[in-house]
Amino acid sequence: MVNVVCLDGGQDGSNCFILAGMPAIVIDPGLNPGRVVKSARELHINAVVFINTHCHYDHAGCVPELRKRLGGEYMIHDYDADAVENGVDERVLAGLFGSRPPVIPVSRRLADGDVIRAGGCSLEVVHTPGHTPGSICLYEPVSRSLFTGDTVFADGVGRTNFPGGSSEKLGESIRRLAGLKEKRGVEKVYPGHGPVSDGGCIDRAFDMFFG
């Protein structure tokens, strides 16, 4: 597993995670392109793959600017791809942040079970709808790390009251993550907001739905 650099999203943005290989993987770059560019320079990164765990603006808003400055492919699940490619604000929710939705051409539409290989590591795509139809988690099997976006946090789960959200589907996704943890192990959870946690947060989320 390559080094994971964690960039705290602060009050309005998402956490951003940089897997510092070559090319580097940037997960959920968020709203502040400067922090990503600064880290890329410090890490001597000159090739990047951008991945969004879902289409919401606080996770994807600065992707166009970063692609201008750093280049790189952009990946998102197929079910959220049309929202970002067409700037559908009902789905992207840029208006909540006083902005217009960006239009982001998608290099690769992801599907459940896909494997993203870059920078010396492999990330397995786990489709976890509920927060959005195309929400995903990314599993790194060597370190048993899970990048969860807004599906699971250290102390809770993602909201389901935005367009495309579904509490029923989120429960099914939590059940699936609990099965992943049981069968393969989850040692560290990197969520879209809040502190990094361990696999216990999946157990707590499961208890919220099924306990």
XYZ file of C-alpha atoms in Angstrom:
211
model
C 0.000 0.000 0.000
C 1.371 3.384 -0.954
C 1.440 6.280 1.460
C -1.974 7.890 2.106
C -1.918 11.658 2.568
C -5.070 12.902 4.285
C -6.265 16.451 3.566
C -8.974 17.529 6.005
C -11.941 19.020 4.222
C -12.804 21.486 6.974
C -16.317 22.801 7.524
C -17.544 22.936 3.928
C -15.476 20.487 1.900
C -14.851 16.770 1.880
C -11.783 14.965 3.097
C -9.355 14.390 0.247
C -7.012 11.404 0.153
C -3.912 11.214 -2.004
C -2.350 7.816 -2.622
C 1.123 9.003 -3.395
C 2.314 6.619 -6.075
C 3.087 7.288 -9.726
C 0.601 8.108 -10.971
C -0.958 9.334 -7.762
C -4.611 8.651 -6.987
C -6.624 11.575 -5.637
C -9.908 10.554 -4.022
C -12.573 13.258 -3.579
C -10.503 16.404 -4.261
C -13.286 18.572 -2.846
C -13.515 22.362 -3.103
C -9.967 23.595 -2.501
C -7.678 22.966 -5.468
C -4.795 24.803 -3.825
C -4.350 22.236 -1.088
C -4.175 19.416 -3.642
C -1.704 21.229 -5.893
C 0.470 22.111 -2.886
C 0.550 18.496 -1.756
C 1.251 17.280 -5.291
C 4.267 19.575 -5.502
C 5.529 18.513 -2.077
C 5.184 14.853 -3.090
C 6.766 15.469 -6.524
C 3.647 14.165 -8.268
C 3.358 14.805 -11.990
C 0.669 12.314 -12.970
C -2.749 11.992 -11.341
C -5.905 9.864 -11.425
C -8.937 11.568 -9.877
C -11.741 9.442 -8.401
C -14.982 10.637 -6.860
C -16.887 8.430 -4.459
C -20.060 10.232 -5.574
C -21.224 13.281 -7.496
C -21.861 15.905 -4.796
C -20.237 19.303 -5.246
C -18.327 19.291 -1.953
C -16.448 16.237 -3.235
C -16.122 17.092 -6.927
C -16.256 20.880 -7.211
C -12.590 21.556 -7.935
C -12.000 18.668 -10.367
C -12.118 20.880 -13.499
C -9.566 23.309 -12.059
C -7.267 20.494 -10.953
C -7.410 18.834 -14.354
C -6.360 22.132 -15.935
C -3.438 22.433 -13.545
C -2.368 18.814 -13.145
C -4.004 16.915 -15.989
C -5.184 13.401 -15.334
C -8.058 10.974 -15.814
C -11.349 11.345 -13.953
C -13.433 8.409 -12.722
C -16.851 8.113 -11.088
C -19.533 5.420 -10.950
C -21.703 5.149 -14.031
C -24.883 5.994 -12.084
C -23.477 9.404 -11.055
C -21.536 10.117 -14.244
C -24.353 11.811 -16.174
C -24.924 14.237 -13.286
C -21.370 15.587 -13.428
C -21.021 15.444 -17.208
C -24.211 17.457 -17.686
C -23.962 19.699 -14.608
C -27.282 18.559 -13.118
C -27.549 20.678 -9.990
C -30.465 18.688 -8.552
C -27.953 15.843 -8.234
C -24.651 17.680 -7.795
C -26.039 20.191 -5.238
C -23.675 23.045 -6.099
C -26.471 25.490 -5.331
C -26.236 24.570 -1.648
C -22.756 26.088 -1.729
C -23.758 29.183 -3.693
C -22.154 27.893 -6.885
C -23.085 26.566 -10.292
C -22.470 22.871 -10.977
C -19.265 22.157 -12.899
C -19.335 20.182 -16.111
C -16.780 17.366 -15.814
C -16.030 15.001 -18.699
C -15.644 11.463 -17.340
C -12.671 9.404 -18.488
C -13.903 6.119 -17.029
C -17.350 5.164 -15.779
C -16.903 2.769 -12.901
C -18.975 -0.288 -12.044
C -19.142 -2.620 -9.078
C -16.198 -5.012 -9.079
C -13.931 -2.845 -11.216
C -10.304 -2.615 -10.166
C -8.382 0.644 -10.523
C -4.661 0.015 -10.819
C -2.361 2.995 -10.463
C 0.740 3.992 -8.558
C 1.601 0.483 -7.491
C -1.701 -0.283 -5.780
C -5.119 -1.631 -6.693
C -8.452 -0.230 -5.534
C -11.539 -2.417 -5.796
C -14.818 -0.627 -6.518
C -17.669 -1.525 -4.152
C -20.982 -0.012 -5.245
C -22.744 1.300 -2.126
C -25.844 3.277 -3.174
C -27.967 5.103 -0.644
C -26.374 8.536 -0.299
C -26.469 8.832 -4.098
C -27.312 6.196 -6.722
C -23.653 5.966 -7.765
C -21.961 6.098 -4.370
C -18.956 3.813 -4.105
C -16.381 2.678 -1.583
C -12.840 1.791 -2.618
C -11.135 -1.197 -0.997
C -7.355 -1.598 -0.884
C -6.772 -5.286 -0.026
C -3.123 -5.242 1.047
C -3.633 -2.791 3.916
C -7.333 -3.665 4.238
C -8.207 0.004 3.883
C -11.619 1.289 2.826
C -12.330 4.740 1.394
C -16.019 5.224 2.127
C -17.018 8.652 0.846
C -20.337 9.569 2.449
C -21.522 6.005 2.997
C -19.979 5.442 6.436
C -18.308 7.875 8.841
C -16.505 7.305 12.118
C -19.709 8.081 14.001
C -22.555 7.554 11.559
C -23.727 7.177 7.974
C -24.477 9.442 5.039
C -27.691 11.367 4.554
C -30.415 9.872 2.402
C -32.731 12.894 2.057
C -31.060 14.394 -1.024
C -32.350 13.592 -4.537
C -31.407 10.018 -5.406
C -30.934 9.046 -1.768
C -32.501 5.942 -0.263
C -32.411 4.743 3.329
C -33.341 1.242 2.184
C -30.458 1.100 -0.289
C -28.047 2.554 2.257
C -28.993 -0.207 4.677
C -28.300 -2.795 1.992
C -24.918 -1.140 1.342
C -24.042 -1.198 5.045
C -24.924 -4.879 5.140
C -22.611 -5.455 2.196
C -19.738 -3.599 3.878
C -20.266 -5.654 7.027
C -19.900 -8.777 4.898
C -16.719 -7.390 3.325
C -15.288 -6.701 6.777
C -16.155 -10.204 7.979
C -14.763 -12.022 4.949
C -11.718 -9.948 4.068
C -11.092 -7.543 6.934
C -11.229 -3.747 7.172
C -8.471 -2.264 9.306
C -8.800 1.425 8.463
C -11.685 3.529 7.179
C -11.071 6.800 5.350
C -14.439 8.638 5.258
C -15.589 11.605 3.229
C -15.975 13.768 6.322
C -14.618 13.607 9.851
C -11.796 11.573 11.347
C -10.179 8.429 9.988
C -11.513 5.390 11.829
C -11.208 1.623 11.983
C -13.529 -1.150 10.878
C -15.574 -0.782 14.040
C -17.490 2.073 12.444
C -18.989 -0.436 10.001
C -20.219 -2.540 12.918
C -21.759 0.540 14.523
C -23.466 1.499 11.271
C -24.801 -2.049 10.921
C -26.237 -1.862 14.437
C -27.972 1.416 13.543
C -29.908 -0.348 10.797
C -30.247 -3.895 12.041
C -29.329 -3.992 15.730
